[in-house]
Amino acid sequence: MLRLTTVQTLFKCSTSSIKPISRKLMLVFAFSLPLIFNQATETVGQTETVEQSVETHTFSSFLDWCANRDNLEESARMTVDRLLMLTETSDCNQANERLLTRTHLSLPGNQGFNGSPASPTTSAISNLEPLRSLTHLTSLDLSYNKISDLSPLQSLTNLRAIRLWYTPVADLAPLQTLTNLTILELIGTEQVTDISPLSSLTQLSRLAISDSQVTDISAVRSLTQLETLQIANNQITDITPLSALSNLKELTMSNNQVTDVSPLQSLTNLEFAYLCRNPIDNIDVLRPLADRTEILFGALCPAFDI
């Protein structure tokens, strides 16, 4: 019989590596990010407290954004204010210098882990344009914000880790240029249906896309460096692409619609597989993995989801 054990750990996280740890994937980064914002023109009869009167596409640094703060659209101004708060100064030159020394930037919104408030003074941002020039960043956390447009991230090609928990992101196409990424967290991105843009991220060692609306995981076939994959709480039926992931060590795919798990037979490095709440037809096909893989399925699944 297969060796089925209760899960001890699901994801571990540190600033240098990400591995399973109990209950929920937890991963902490420190990040930042710049971008441009479209110029707003004055319209007769339109009343606004602040109108964008500068051409932000000419901005080349955070200093430009900060110096023109009072003329920015409100969403851009809010992002500038968050960066000033992060750098603990109201001086634009000092803030710019401090941002230039950062490789990790964390700008979580007004909700923390498990729904708890991140900070009473923290507000969610929606505009990433002021981050566009921070091309030296290697890790970025934008969780719990109102971000839907990731296009400002396209220029941040040095990024190695991105965390986007619980954001209204739908289009992942802007991420396809970030080929140095090794860690990508897209947990609670309920509007994501298409992950095909991720096929170019061949350096990924950890990918988490859970609580989304993904049905097709063909894109992961090219991600042969993956060691940890979290695809729980989606609408996945076919896991054939996983057979190409020879380096995969940890797989979490609970709460999907998978009936055939035979593609996992070839994963000789697999150490942990969380397969709970799938209508699997025949778990015995994984018998060859029994001596080296902990498999959670059926009656041994915890009552709660992880």
PDB file of N, CA and C in Angstrom, residues 57-109:
ATOM      1  N   HIS A  57       5.452  60.147 -18.584  1.00  0.00           N
ATOM      2  CA  HIS A  57       6.233  59.209 -19.392  1.00  0.00           C
ATOM      3  C   HIS A  57       7.686  59.668 -19.528  1.00  0.00           C
ATOM      4  N   THR A  58       7.964  60.922 -19.183  1.00  0.00           N
ATOM      5  CA  THR A  58       9.339  61.423 -19.246  1.00  0.00           C
ATOM      6  C   THR A  58      10.109  61.176 -17.947  1.00  0.00           C
ATOM      7  N   PHE A  59       9.421  60.721 -16.914  1.00  0.00           N
ATOM      8  CA  PHE A  59      10.079  60.511 -15.626  1.00  0.00           C
ATOM      9  C   PHE A  59      11.059  59.340 -15.713  1.00  0.00           C
ATOM     10  N   SER A  60      12.257  59.549 -15.184  1.00  0.00           N
ATOM     11  CA  SER A  60      13.286  58.506 -15.247  1.00  0.00           C
ATOM     12  C   SER A  60      13.682  57.977 -13.878  1.00  0.00           C
ATOM     13  N   SER A  61      13.136  58.558 -12.814  1.00  0.00           N
ATOM     14  CA  SER A  61      13.496  58.117 -11.466  1.00  0.00           C
ATOM     15  C   SER A  61      12.360  58.421 -10.503  1.00  0.00           C
ATOM     16  N   PHE A  62      12.446  57.842  -9.325  1.00  0.00           N
ATOM     17  CA  PHE A  62      11.450  58.153  -8.300  1.00  0.00           C
ATOM     18  C   PHE A  62      11.516  59.626  -7.922  1.00  0.00           C
ATOM     19  N   LEU A  63      12.686  60.222  -8.025  1.00  0.00           N
ATOM     20  CA  LEU A  63      12.836  61.645  -7.716  1.00  0.00           C
ATOM     21  C   LEU A  63      11.888  62.485  -8.571  1.00  0.00           C
ATOM     22  N   ASP A  64      11.748  62.132  -9.841  1.00  0.00           N
ATOM     23  CA  ASP A  64      10.831  62.859 -10.722  1.00  0.00           C
ATOM     24  C   ASP A  64       9.389  62.743 -10.233  1.00  0.00           C
ATOM     25  N   TRP A  65       9.006  61.537  -9.855  1.00  0.00           N
ATOM     26  CA  TRP A  65       7.646  61.321  -9.366  1.00  0.00           C
ATOM     27  C   TRP A  65       7.398  62.114  -8.084  1.00  0.00           C
ATOM     28  N   CYS A  66       8.362  62.067  -7.204  1.00  0.00           N
ATOM     29  CA  CYS A  66       8.216  62.734  -5.909  1.00  0.00           C
ATOM     30  C   CYS A  66       8.168  64.256  -6.069  1.00  0.00           C
ATOM     31  N   ALA A  67       9.047  64.784  -6.903  1.00  0.00           N
ATOM     32  CA  ALA A  67       9.114  66.234  -7.091  1.00  0.00           C
ATOM     33  C   ALA A  67       7.832  66.795  -7.710  1.00  0.00           C
ATOM     34  N   ASN A  68       7.125  65.942  -8.453  1.00  0.00           N
ATOM     35  CA  ASN A  68       5.883  66.372  -9.103  1.00  0.00           C
ATOM     36  C   ASN A  68       4.649  65.804  -8.411  1.00  0.00           C
ATOM     37  N   ARG A  69       4.823  65.419  -7.173  1.00  0.00           N
ATOM     38  CA  ARG A  69       3.760  64.737  -6.437  1.00  0.00           C
ATOM     39  C   ARG A  69       2.424  65.471  -6.489  1.00  0.00           C
ATOM     40  N   ASP A  70       2.433  66.771  -6.265  1.00  0.00           N
ATOM     41  CA  ASP A  70       1.189  67.529  -6.157  1.00  0.00           C
ATOM     42  C   ASP A  70       0.423  67.609  -7.471  1.00  0.00           C
ATOM     43  N   ASN A  71       1.080  67.285  -8.572  1.00  0.00           N
ATOM     44  CA  ASN A  71       0.424  67.351  -9.875  1.00  0.00           C
ATOM     45  C   ASN A  71       0.013  65.981 -10.405  1.00  0.00           C
ATOM     46  N   LEU A  72       0.202  64.948  -9.600  1.00  0.00           N
ATOM     47  CA  LEU A  72      -0.102  63.589 -10.033  1.00  0.00           C
ATOM     48  C   LEU A  72      -1.563  63.233  -9.808  1.00  0.00           C
ATOM     49  N   GLU A  73      -2.016  62.272 -10.576  1.00  0.00           N
ATOM     50  CA  GLU A  73      -3.325  61.684 -10.312  1.00  0.00           C
ATOM     51  C   GLU A  73      -3.287  61.031  -8.930  1.00  0.00           C
ATOM     52  N   GLU A  74      -4.430  60.945  -8.306  1.00  0.00           N
ATOM     53  CA  GLU A  74      -4.486  60.482  -6.918  1.00  0.00           C
ATOM     54  C   GLU A  74      -3.867  59.099  -6.724  1.00  0.00           C
ATOM     55  N   SER A  75      -4.119  58.163  -7.641  1.00  0.00           N
ATOM     56  CA  SER A  75      -3.592  56.809  -7.471  1.00  0.00           C
ATOM     57  C   SER A  75      -2.072  56.781  -7.505  1.00  0.00           C
ATOM     58  N   ALA A  76      -1.466  57.598  -8.380  1.00  0.00           N
ATOM     59  CA  ALA A  76      -0.010  57.688  -8.444  1.00  0.00           C
ATOM     60  C   ALA A  76       0.536  58.387  -7.207  1.00  0.00           C
ATOM     61  N   ARG A  77      -0.153  59.432  -6.785  1.00  0.00           N
ATOM     62  CA  ARG A  77       0.282  60.162  -5.592  1.00  0.00           C
ATOM     63  C   ARG A  77       0.261  59.256  -4.349  1.00  0.00           C
ATOM     64  N   MET A  78      -0.730  58.370  -4.274  1.00  0.00           N
ATOM     65  CA  MET A  78      -0.812  57.462  -3.140  1.00  0.00           C
ATOM     66  C   MET A  78       0.392  56.516  -3.110  1.00  0.00           C
ATOM     67  N   THR A  79       0.811  56.042  -4.279  1.00  0.00           N
ATOM     68  CA  THR A  79       1.983  55.165  -4.346  1.00  0.00           C
ATOM     69  C   THR A  79       3.246  55.910  -3.946  1.00  0.00           C
ATOM     70  N   VAL A  80       3.378  57.141  -4.402  1.00  0.00           N
ATOM     71  CA  VAL A  80       4.521  57.968  -4.000  1.00  0.00           C
ATOM     72  C   VAL A  80       4.543  58.140  -2.488  1.00  0.00           C
ATOM     73  N   ASP A  81       3.387  58.396  -1.904  1.00  0.00           N
ATOM     74  CA  ASP A  81       3.313  58.580  -0.452  1.00  0.00           C
ATOM     75  C   ASP A  81       3.703  57.308   0.296  1.00  0.00           C
ATOM     76  N   ARG A  82       3.320  56.152  -0.232  1.00  0.00           N
ATOM     77  CA  ARG A  82       3.693  54.892   0.407  1.00  0.00           C
ATOM     78  C   ARG A  82       5.209  54.691   0.378  1.00  0.00           C
ATOM     79  N   LEU A  83       5.827  55.077  -0.707  1.00  0.00           N
ATOM     80  CA  LEU A  83       7.279  54.949  -0.810  1.00  0.00           C
ATOM     81  C   LEU A  83       7.990  55.937   0.106  1.00  0.00           C
ATOM     82  N   LEU A  84       7.444  57.117   0.249  1.00  0.00           N
ATOM     83  CA  LEU A  84       8.011  58.085   1.195  1.00  0.00           C
ATOM     84  C   LEU A  84       7.893  57.557   2.622  1.00  0.00           C
ATOM     85  N   MET A  85       6.766  56.953   2.934  1.00  0.00           N
ATOM     86  CA  MET A  85       6.574  56.378   4.260  1.00  0.00           C
ATOM     87  C   MET A  85       7.574  55.244   4.498  1.00  0.00           C
ATOM     88  N   LEU A  86       7.777  54.441   3.460  1.00  0.00           N
ATOM     89  CA  LEU A  86       8.699  53.317   3.572  1.00  0.00           C
ATOM     90  C   LEU A  86      10.126  53.786   3.819  1.00  0.00           C
ATOM     91  N   THR A  87      10.516  54.862   3.171  1.00  0.00           N
ATOM     92  CA  THR A  87      11.884  55.370   3.312  1.00  0.00           C
ATOM     93  C   THR A  87      12.047  56.291   4.518  1.00  0.00           C
ATOM     94  N   GLU A  88      10.938  56.551   5.202  1.00  0.00           N
ATOM     95  CA  GLU A  88      10.948  57.332   6.445  1.00  0.00           C
ATOM     96  C   GLU A  88      11.529  58.730   6.257  1.00  0.00           C
ATOM     97  N   THR A  89      11.110  59.354   5.177  1.00  0.00           N
ATOM     98  CA  THR A  89      11.525  60.733   4.939  1.00  0.00           C
ATOM     99  C   THR A  89      10.516  61.396   4.017  1.00  0.00           C
ATOM    100  N   SER A  90      10.397  62.700   4.138  1.00  0.00           N
ATOM    101  CA  SER A  90       9.550  63.457   3.217  1.00  0.00           C
ATOM    102  C   SER A  90      10.395  64.193   2.184  1.00  0.00           C
ATOM    103  N   ASP A  91      11.700  64.030   2.296  1.00  0.00           N
ATOM    104  CA  ASP A  91      12.629  64.674   1.377  1.00  0.00           C
ATOM    105  C   ASP A  91      12.785  63.797   0.130  1.00  0.00           C
ATOM    106  N   CYS A  92      12.463  64.329  -1.012  1.00  0.00           N
ATOM    107  CA  CYS A  92      12.477  63.554  -2.249  1.00  0.00           C
ATOM    108  C   CYS A  92      13.865  63.026  -2.606  1.00  0.00           C
ATOM    109  N   ASN A  93      14.885  63.843  -2.415  1.00  0.00           N
ATOM    110  CA  ASN A  93      16.245  63.409  -2.730  1.00  0.00           C
ATOM    111  C   ASN A  93      16.686  62.264  -1.823  1.00  0.00           C
ATOM    112  N   GLN A  94      16.417  62.395  -0.532  1.00  0.00           N
ATOM    113  CA  GLN A  94      16.773  61.332   0.405  1.00  0.00           C
ATOM    114  C   GLN A  94      16.007  60.052   0.093  1.00  0.00           C
ATOM    115  N   ALA A  95      14.715  60.197  -0.194  1.00  0.00           N
ATOM    116  CA  ALA A  95      13.901  59.024  -0.508  1.00  0.00           C
ATOM    117  C   ALA A  95      14.431  58.313  -1.743  1.00  0.00           C
ATOM    118  N   ASN A  96      14.784  59.082  -2.752  1.00  0.00           N
ATOM    119  CA  ASN A  96      15.312  58.493  -3.978  1.00  0.00           C
ATOM    120  C   ASN A  96      16.609  57.740  -3.712  1.00  0.00           C
ATOM    121  N   GLU A  97      17.497  58.336  -2.934  1.00  0.00           N
ATOM    122  CA  GLU A  97      18.769  57.690  -2.605  1.00  0.00           C
ATOM    123  C   GLU A  97      18.550  56.400  -1.817  1.00  0.00           C
ATOM    124  N   ARG A  98      17.619  56.435  -0.880  1.00  0.00           N
ATOM    125  CA  ARG A  98      17.359  55.246  -0.069  1.00  0.00           C
ATOM    126  C   ARG A  98      16.732  54.123  -0.896  1.00  0.00           C
ATOM    127  N   LEU A  99      15.870  54.484  -1.816  1.00  0.00           N
ATOM    128  CA  LEU A  99      15.268  53.473  -2.679  1.00  0.00           C
ATOM    129  C   LEU A  99      16.300  52.838  -3.599  1.00  0.00           C
ATOM    130  N   LEU A 100      17.266  53.639  -4.019  1.00  0.00           N
ATOM    131  CA  LEU A 100      18.300  53.121  -4.915  1.00  0.00           C
ATOM    132  C   LEU A 100      19.227  52.128  -4.227  1.00  0.00           C
ATOM    133  N   THR A 101      19.243  52.127  -2.896  1.00  0.00           N
ATOM    134  CA  THR A 101      20.085  51.168  -2.172  1.00  0.00           C
ATOM    135  C   THR A 101      19.329  49.882  -1.850  1.00  0.00           C
ATOM    136  N   ARG A 102      18.049  49.864  -2.107  1.00  0.00           N
ATOM    137  CA  ARG A 102      17.236  48.690  -1.781  1.00  0.00           C
ATOM    138  C   ARG A 102      17.218  47.696  -2.934  1.00  0.00           C
ATOM    139  N   THR A 103      17.329  46.426  -2.583  1.00  0.00           N
ATOM    140  CA  THR A 103      17.093  45.373  -3.567  1.00  0.00           C
ATOM    141  C   THR A 103      15.801  44.628  -3.262  1.00  0.00           C
ATOM    142  N   HIS A 104      15.310  44.785  -2.032  1.00  0.00           N
ATOM    143  CA  HIS A 104      14.058  44.141  -1.619  1.00  0.00           C
ATOM    144  C   HIS A 104      13.055  45.221  -1.238  1.00  0.00           C
ATOM    145  N   LEU A 105      11.845  45.105  -1.729  1.00  0.00           N
ATOM    146  CA  LEU A 105      10.820  46.102  -1.430  1.00  0.00           C
ATOM    147  C   LEU A 105       9.505  45.417  -1.082  1.00  0.00           C
ATOM    148  N   SER A 106       8.939  45.787   0.052  1.00  0.00           N
ATOM    149  CA  SER A 106       7.668  45.230   0.503  1.00  0.00           C
ATOM    150  C   SER A 106       6.649  46.349   0.679  1.00  0.00           C
ATOM    151  N   LEU A 107       5.563  46.279  -0.082  1.00  0.00           N
ATOM    152  CA  LEU A 107       4.496  47.278  -0.014  1.00  0.00           C
ATOM    153  C   LEU A 107       3.142  46.585   0.130  1.00  0.00           C
ATOM    154  N   PRO A 108       2.952  45.806   1.178  1.00  0.00           N
ATOM    155  CA  PRO A 108       1.655  45.130   1.343  1.00  0.00           C
ATOM    156  C   PRO A 108       0.554  46.140   1.599  1.00  0.00           C
ATOM    157  N   GLY A 109      -0.653  45.789   1.212  1.00  0.00           N
ATOM    158  CA  GLY A 109      -1.786  46.679   1.408  1.00  0.00           C
ATOM    159  C   GLY A 109      -2.292  46.656   2.827  1.00  0.00           C
TER     160      GLY A 109
END
